[in-house]
């Protein structure tokens, strides 16, 4: 198996690590560099992976996964640039940071692929979107798709779409968890016990996503199938439209896209 160094073992680092292990990588194929010692120990205990400093981790790695905050990318690259193996592939999962900025901080000609994952990867239902940098080959892009296969779906898009992708699928789970929270609180206000409310909301989201996925039907059609003339759904949808739901989503995704551009500096 490809030797992988994972730099940054936070929420997304552990999520990707889990996906690699699910996809057939052995713990001995992966070494993690994580700045917080107690977090590094936790990852070793949970997943059986070795941990090391950044430079030690990358020395024998064929693929380096960058999973630190966008603000920490420059310093982590400076830390490891001199120790990268020849022919290494660097895969960045940092929001906003362009492949060109990463290439510039690394030895001339280093292959870089930019990826935007999301947290449903924790349960193998992620959406990861990859874009090759200037020097990444088709074979390296294939390798990234294979590596991330254990996290869920993988799509390739031109890098100019990555800020919008970040606003949709990268941050998207948070919007839906907020919807789950709001629906659960509203159900409790209507008098339902909280555990019943949570189960109804979770299964409704899961069932609706599965129906959308498996039927391949347009969301408008699926919404119309729920909406009886003069019925309960029509009353609810009118309230949501009056509350500005569509505008709120349009504004939210634009704000996320703009923040991604900003993080890229
Ligand atoms: N959390 C999410 O849903 C998503 C996160 N991302 C991207 O993933 C990256 C990481 O995000 P999270 O895991 O959420 O953040 P996090 O803060 O949970 O994890 C970052 C980890 O990097 C470690 N770190 C910082 N500098 C380091 C260094 N020099 N060497 C080794 N480790 C170092 C920190 O101690 C921390 O554990 C970000 O760039 C973010 O944009 C992308 C898509 C979704
Ligand atoms: O909030 C963030 O900046 C990261 C990127 C996409 C999801 N979480």
CSV table of C-alpha atoms and ligand atoms in Angstrom, one decimal:
chain,number,residue,atom,x,y,z
A,1,UNK,CA,0.0,0.0,0.0
A,2,UNK,CA,1.0,3.6,-0.5
A,3,UNK,CA,2.9,5.1,2.5
A,4,UNK,CA,0.8,8.0,3.8
A,5,UNK,CA,1.8,10.9,6.2
A,6,UNK,CA,-1.2,12.7,7.6
A,7,UNK,CA,-0.3,16.2,9.0
A,8,UNK,CA,-3.0,17.4,11.4
A,9,UNK,CA,-5.0,14.9,13.4
A,10,UNK,CA,-8.0,17.0,14.3
A,11,UNK,CA,-11.7,16.4,13.4
A,12,UNK,CA,-11.1,16.0,9.6
A,13,UNK,CA,-7.7,14.4,10.1
A,14,UNK,CA,-9.2,11.6,12.1
A,15,UNK,CA,-12.2,11.4,9.7
A,16,UNK,CA,-9.8,10.8,6.7
A,17,UNK,CA,-7.7,8.4,8.7
A,18,UNK,CA,-10.9,6.4,9.5
A,19,UNK,CA,-11.7,6.4,5.7
A,20,UNK,CA,-8.2,5.2,4.8
A,21,UNK,CA,-8.5,2.3,7.3
A,22,UNK,CA,-12.0,1.5,6.1
A,23,UNK,CA,-10.7,1.5,2.5
A,24,UNK,CA,-8.1,-1.2,3.1
A,25,UNK,CA,-5.1,0.8,4.4
A,26,UNK,CA,-3.3,-0.8,7.4
A,27,UNK,CA,-2.5,1.4,10.4
A,28,UNK,CA,1.2,0.7,9.6
A,29,UNK,CA,0.7,2.4,6.2
A,30,UNK,CA,-0.1,5.7,7.9
A,31,UNK,CA,1.9,8.0,10.1
A,32,UNK,CA,0.3,11.0,11.8
A,33,UNK,CA,1.9,14.3,12.8
A,34,UNK,CA,-0.3,16.0,15.3
A,35,UNK,CA,1.0,19.1,17.3
A,36,UNK,CA,-1.1,18.3,20.4
A,37,UNK,CA,0.5,15.4,22.2
A,38,UNK,CA,-2.6,14.2,24.0
A,39,UNK,CA,-4.5,14.2,20.7
A,40,UNK,CA,-1.7,12.3,19.0
A,41,UNK,CA,-1.8,9.6,21.8
A,42,UNK,CA,-5.6,9.4,21.4
A,43,UNK,CA,-5.3,8.7,17.7
A,44,UNK,CA,-2.7,5.9,18.4
A,45,UNK,CA,-4.9,4.4,21.0
A,46,UNK,CA,-8.1,4.5,18.8
A,47,UNK,CA,-6.6,3.6,15.4
A,48,UNK,CA,-3.2,1.9,16.1
A,49,UNK,CA,-1.3,4.4,14.0
A,50,UNK,CA,2.3,5.7,14.7
A,51,UNK,CA,2.8,9.4,15.3
A,52,UNK,CA,5.9,11.4,14.6
A,53,UNK,CA,7.0,15.0,14.0
A,54,UNK,CA,6.1,16.5,10.6
A,55,UNK,CA,9.6,16.1,9.1
A,56,UNK,CA,9.9,12.5,10.3
A,57,UNK,CA,6.4,11.7,9.1
A,58,UNK,CA,6.9,12.9,5.5
A,59,UNK,CA,10.4,11.5,4.9
A,60,UNK,CA,9.3,8.0,3.8
A,61,UNK,CA,5.8,9.1,2.6
A,62,UNK,CA,4.6,8.8,-1.0
A,63,UNK,CA,1.5,10.8,-0.2
A,64,UNK,CA,1.3,13.7,2.3
A,65,UNK,CA,-2.2,14.7,3.5
A,66,UNK,CA,-2.4,18.3,4.8
A,67,UNK,CA,-5.2,18.5,7.2
A,68,UNK,CA,-4.4,21.5,9.3
A,69,UNK,CA,-6.4,24.8,9.5
A,70,UNK,CA,-5.9,27.0,6.4
A,71,UNK,CA,-4.1,29.5,8.7
A,72,UNK,CA,-1.5,26.8,9.6
A,73,UNK,CA,-0.8,25.6,6.1
A,74,UNK,CA,2.1,27.9,5.4
A,75,UNK,CA,3.9,27.0,8.7
A,76,UNK,CA,3.4,23.3,8.3
A,77,UNK,CA,4.7,23.4,4.7
A,78,UNK,CA,7.8,25.4,5.9
A,79,UNK,CA,8.3,22.7,8.5
A,80,UNK,CA,8.4,19.7,6.1
A,81,UNK,CA,9.4,21.2,2.7
A,82,UNK,CA,13.1,20.1,3.0
A,83,UNK,CA,12.2,16.5,4.0
A,84,UNK,CA,9.7,15.6,1.4
A,85,UNK,CA,10.6,12.4,-0.6
A,86,UNK,CA,11.3,12.7,-4.4
A,87,UNK,CA,8.1,12.2,-6.4
A,88,UNK,CA,5.8,12.9,-3.4
A,89,UNK,CA,2.1,13.8,-3.9
A,90,UNK,CA,0.8,16.5,-1.5
A,91,UNK,CA,-3.0,16.4,-1.0
A,92,UNK,CA,-4.4,19.5,0.7
A,93,UNK,CA,-7.8,19.4,2.4
A,94,UNK,CA,-7.6,23.0,3.7
A,95,UNK,CA,-10.5,25.2,2.8
A,96,UNK,CA,-9.6,28.1,0.5
A,97,UNK,CA,-5.9,27.4,0.1
A,98,UNK,CA,-5.1,27.1,-3.6
A,99,UNK,CA,-2.8,24.4,-5.1
A,100,UNK,CA,-0.7,27.2,-6.6
A,101,UNK,CA,0.0,28.6,-3.1
A,102,UNK,CA,1.1,25.2,-1.9
A,103,UNK,CA,3.2,24.5,-5.0
A,104,UNK,CA,5.0,27.8,-4.4
A,105,UNK,CA,5.9,26.8,-0.9
A,106,UNK,CA,7.4,23.4,-2.0
A,107,UNK,CA,10.2,22.3,-4.3
A,108,UNK,CA,9.7,23.1,-8.0
A,109,UNK,CA,7.4,20.6,-9.7
A,110,UNK,CA,5.9,19.1,-6.6
A,111,UNK,CA,2.5,17.4,-7.4
A,112,UNK,CA,-0.4,18.8,-5.4
A,113,UNK,CA,-4.1,17.9,-5.4
A,114,UNK,CA,-6.7,20.1,-3.6
A,115,UNK,CA,-9.6,18.3,-2.0
A,116,UNK,CA,-12.7,19.4,-0.2
A,117,UNK,CA,-14.1,16.6,2.0
A,118,UNK,CA,-17.0,16.7,4.5
A,119,UNK,CA,-17.7,15.1,7.9
A,120,UNK,CA,-20.3,12.4,6.8
A,121,UNK,CA,-17.0,10.7,5.7
A,122,UNK,CA,-17.0,9.5,9.3
A,123,UNK,CA,-19.7,7.0,8.4
A,124,UNK,CA,-18.5,6.4,4.8
A,125,UNK,CA,-21.1,8.8,3.4
A,126,UNK,CA,-18.8,11.7,2.6
A,127,UNK,CA,-18.6,13.9,-0.4
A,128,UNK,CA,-15.0,14.7,-1.4
A,129,UNK,CA,-14.2,16.9,-4.3
A,130,UNK,CA,-10.7,16.9,-5.8
A,131,UNK,CA,-8.9,19.2,-8.2
A,132,UNK,CA,-5.4,18.6,-9.6
A,133,UNK,CA,-2.8,21.3,-9.3
A,134,UNK,CA,-0.3,22.2,-12.1
A,135,UNK,CA,1.9,19.2,-11.7
A,136,UNK,CA,-0.4,16.3,-10.6
A,137,UNK,CA,-0.7,13.5,-13.2
A,138,UNK,CA,-3.9,11.6,-14.0
A,139,UNK,CA,-2.4,8.6,-12.2
A,140,UNK,CA,-2.0,10.7,-9.1
A,141,UNK,CA,-5.5,12.0,-9.3
A,142,UNK,CA,-6.7,8.4,-9.6
A,143,UNK,CA,-4.7,7.5,-6.5
A,144,UNK,CA,-6.4,10.3,-4.6
A,145,UNK,CA,-9.8,9.0,-5.7
A,146,UNK,CA,-8.9,5.5,-4.6
A,147,UNK,CA,-7.5,6.7,-1.3
A,148,UNK,CA,-10.7,8.6,-0.5
A,149,UNK,CA,-13.0,5.8,-1.7
A,150,UNK,CA,-13.4,4.6,1.9
A,151,UNK,CA,-14.8,8.0,2.9
A,152,UNK,CA,-17.7,8.0,0.5
A,153,UNK,CA,-18.2,9.6,-3.0
A,154,UNK,CA,-15.3,11.4,-4.8
A,155,UNK,CA,-15.8,13.9,-7.6
A,156,UNK,CA,-13.3,15.8,-9.7
A,157,UNK,CA,-13.9,19.4,-10.7
A,158,UNK,CA,-11.8,22.3,-12.0
A,159,UNK,CA,-10.1,24.1,-9.1
A,160,UNK,CA,-11.9,27.4,-9.9
A,161,UNK,CA,-15.1,25.7,-8.6
A,162,UNK,CA,-13.6,24.7,-5.2
A,163,UNK,CA,-14.7,27.8,-3.3
A,164,UNK,CA,-18.4,27.2,-4.3
A,165,UNK,CA,-17.9,23.4,-3.6
A,166,UNK,CA,-16.8,24.3,-0.1
A,167,UNK,CA,-19.9,26.4,0.4
A,168,UNK,CA,-22.2,23.5,-0.7
A,169,UNK,CA,-20.8,20.2,0.4
A,170,UNK,CA,-17.9,21.2,2.7
A,171,UNK,CA,-19.9,23.3,5.0
A,172,UNK,CA,-23.2,21.8,4.0
A,173,UNK,CA,-23.5,19.2,6.8
A,174,UNK,CA,-23.6,22.1,9.3
A,175,UNK,CA,-26.6,23.6,7.6
A,176,UNK,CA,-28.5,20.3,7.8
A,177,UNK,CA,-27.5,19.7,11.4
A,178,UNK,CA,-28.9,23.2,12.1
A,179,UNK,CA,-32.2,22.3,10.4
A,180,UNK,CA,-32.3,19.1,12.5
A,181,UNK,CA,-31.8,21.1,15.7
A,182,UNK,CA,-34.4,23.7,14.7
A,183,UNK,CA,-37.0,21.0,13.8
A,184,UNK,CA,-36.3,19.1,17.0
A,185,UNK,CA,-36.8,22.2,19.2
A,186,UNK,CA,-40.0,23.0,17.3
A,187,UNK,CA,-41.3,19.5,17.8
A,188,UNK,CA,-40.6,19.8,21.6
A,189,UNK,CA,-42.5,23.1,21.5
A,190,UNK,CA,-45.4,21.2,20.0
A,191,UNK,CA,-45.3,18.9,23.0
A,192,UNK,CA,-43.4,15.8,21.8
A,193,UNK,CA,-40.9,14.2,24.1
A,194,UNK,CA,-37.3,15.2,23.1
A,195,UNK,CA,-36.2,11.6,22.3
A,196,UNK,CA,-39.2,11.0,20.1
A,197,UNK,CA,-38.6,14.4,18.4
A,198,UNK,CA,-35.0,13.5,17.7
A,199,UNK,CA,-35.9,10.1,16.2
A,200,UNK,CA,-38.6,11.5,14.0
A,201,UNK,CA,-36.3,14.3,12.7
A,202,UNK,CA,-33.3,12.0,12.1
A,203,UNK,CA,-35.2,9.4,10.2
A,204,UNK,CA,-37.1,12.0,8.2
A,205,UNK,CA,-33.8,13.6,7.1
A,206,UNK,CA,-32.2,10.2,6.4
A,207,UNK,CA,-35.3,8.9,4.5
A,208,UNK,CA,-35.6,12.1,2.5
A,209,UNK,CA,-31.9,12.0,1.5
A,210,UNK,CA,-32.2,8.3,0.6
A,211,UNK,CA,-35.3,9.0,-1.5
A,212,UNK,CA,-33.7,11.9,-3.3
A,213,UNK,CA,-30.6,9.8,-4.0
A,214,UNK,CA,-32.3,6.5,-5.0
A,215,UNK,CA,-35.2,7.9,-7.0
A,216,UNK,CA,-33.1,10.4,-8.9
A,217,UNK,CA,-36.2,12.6,-9.0
A,218,UNK,CA,-36.0,16.4,-8.9
A,219,UNK,CA,-36.5,17.8,-5.3
A,220,UNK,CA,-39.4,20.0,-6.6
A,221,UNK,CA,-41.3,16.9,-7.7
A,222,UNK,CA,-40.6,15.1,-4.4
A,223,UNK,CA,-41.7,18.2,-2.5
A,224,UNK,CA,-44.9,18.4,-4.5
A,225,UNK,CA,-45.7,14.7,-3.7
A,226,UNK,CA,-45.8,15.6,0.0
A,227,UNK,CA,-47.9,18.8,-0.5
A,228,UNK,CA,-51.6,18.0,-0.5
A,229,UNK,CA,-53.8,21.0,-1.8
A,230,UNK,CA,-54.9,23.0,1.2
A,231,UNK,CA,-53.1,20.6,3.6
A,232,UNK,CA,-50.5,20.7,6.4
A,233,UNK,CA,-47.4,20.9,4.2
A,234,UNK,CA,-48.6,23.8,2.1
A,235,UNK,CA,-49.2,25.7,5.4
A,236,UNK,CA,-45.7,24.9,6.6
A,237,UNK,CA,-44.0,25.7,3.3
A,238,UNK,CA,-45.8,29.1,3.1
A,239,UNK,CA,-44.4,29.9,6.6
A,240,UNK,CA,-40.9,28.9,5.6
A,241,UNK,CA,-41.0,31.0,2.4
A,242,UNK,CA,-42.4,34.0,4.4
A,243,UNK,CA,-39.4,33.4,6.8
A,244,UNK,CA,-37.1,33.9,3.9
A,245,UNK,CA,-35.6,30.4,3.7
A,246,UNK,CA,-34.5,30.5,0.1
A,247,UNK,CA,-32.8,33.9,0.5
A,248,UNK,CA,-31.2,32.8,3.7
A,249,UNK,CA,-29.6,29.8,1.9
A,250,UNK,CA,-28.5,31.9,-1.0
A,251,UNK,CA,-26.9,34.4,1.4
A,252,UNK,CA,-25.4,31.6,3.5
A,253,UNK,CA,-23.7,29.9,0.6
A,254,UNK,CA,-22.4,33.2,-0.8
A,255,UNK,CA,-21.0,34.0,2.6
A,256,UNK,CA,-19.3,30.6,2.8
A,257,UNK,CA,-17.9,31.0,-0.7
A,258,UNK,CA,-16.5,34.5,0.0
A,259,UNK,CA,-14.9,33.2,3.3
A,260,UNK,CA,-13.2,30.4,1.4
A,261,UNK,CA,-11.8,32.9,-1.1
A,262,UNK,CA,-10.6,35.0,1.9
A,263,UNK,CA,-9.0,32.1,3.6
A,264,UNK,CA,-7.0,31.4,0.4
A,265,UNK,CA,-5.5,34.9,1.0
B,1,LIG,N1,-14.2,20.0,9.8
B,1,LIG,C1,-14.7,20.0,8.6
B,1,LIG,O1,-15.9,19.7,8.4
B,1,LIG,C2,-13.9,20.2,7.4
B,1,LIG,C3,-12.6,20.6,7.5
B,1,LIG,N2,-11.9,20.9,6.3
B,1,LIG,C4,-10.5,21.4,6.4
B,1,LIG,O2,-9.7,20.5,7.2
B,1,LIG,C5,-8.7,21.2,7.9
B,1,LIG,C6,-8.7,20.8,9.3
B,1,LIG,O3,-9.9,21.1,9.9
B,1,LIG,P1,-10.4,20.4,11.3
B,1,LIG,O4,-9.9,19.0,11.3
B,1,LIG,O5,-11.8,20.7,11.4
B,1,LIG,O6,-9.6,21.3,12.3
B,1,LIG,P2,-9.0,20.9,13.7
B,1,LIG,O7,-8.6,22.1,14.4
B,1,LIG,O8,-9.9,19.9,14.4
B,1,LIG,O9,-7.6,20.1,13.3
B,1,LIG,C7,-6.4,20.7,12.9
B,1,LIG,C8,-5.3,19.9,13.7
B,1,LIG,O10,-4.1,20.3,13.1
B,1,LIG,C9,-3.2,20.3,14.2
B,1,LIG,N3,-2.0,21.1,13.8
B,1,LIG,C10,-1.8,22.4,13.7
B,1,LIG,N4,-0.6,22.7,13.3
B,1,LIG,C11,0.1,21.6,13.2
B,1,LIG,C12,1.4,21.2,12.8
B,1,LIG,N5,2.3,22.2,12.4
B,1,LIG,N6,1.8,19.9,12.8
B,1,LIG,C13,0.9,18.9,13.1
B,1,LIG,N7,-0.4,19.2,13.5
B,1,LIG,C14,-0.8,20.5,13.5
B,1,LIG,C15,-3.9,20.9,15.4
B,1,LIG,O11,-3.4,20.6,16.6
B,1,LIG,C16,-5.3,20.2,15.2
B,1,LIG,O12,-5.5,19.0,15.9
B,1,LIG,C17,-9.0,22.7,7.7
B,1,LIG,O13,-8.1,23.2,6.7
B,1,LIG,C18,-10.4,22.7,7.2
B,1,LIG,O14,-10.6,23.8,6.2
B,1,LIG,C19,-12.4,20.7,5.1
B,1,LIG,C20,-13.7,20.2,5.0
B,1,LIG,C21,-14.5,20.0,6.1
B,2,LIG,O1,-15.7,25.7,8.4
B,2,LIG,C1,-14.7,25.5,7.7
B,2,LIG,O2,-13.9,26.4,7.4
B,2,LIG,C2,-14.4,24.1,7.2
B,2,LIG,C3,-14.3,24.0,5.8
B,2,LIG,C4,-15.6,23.3,5.3
B,2,LIG,C5,-16.2,22.8,6.5
B,2,LIG,N1,-15.5,23.2,7.6
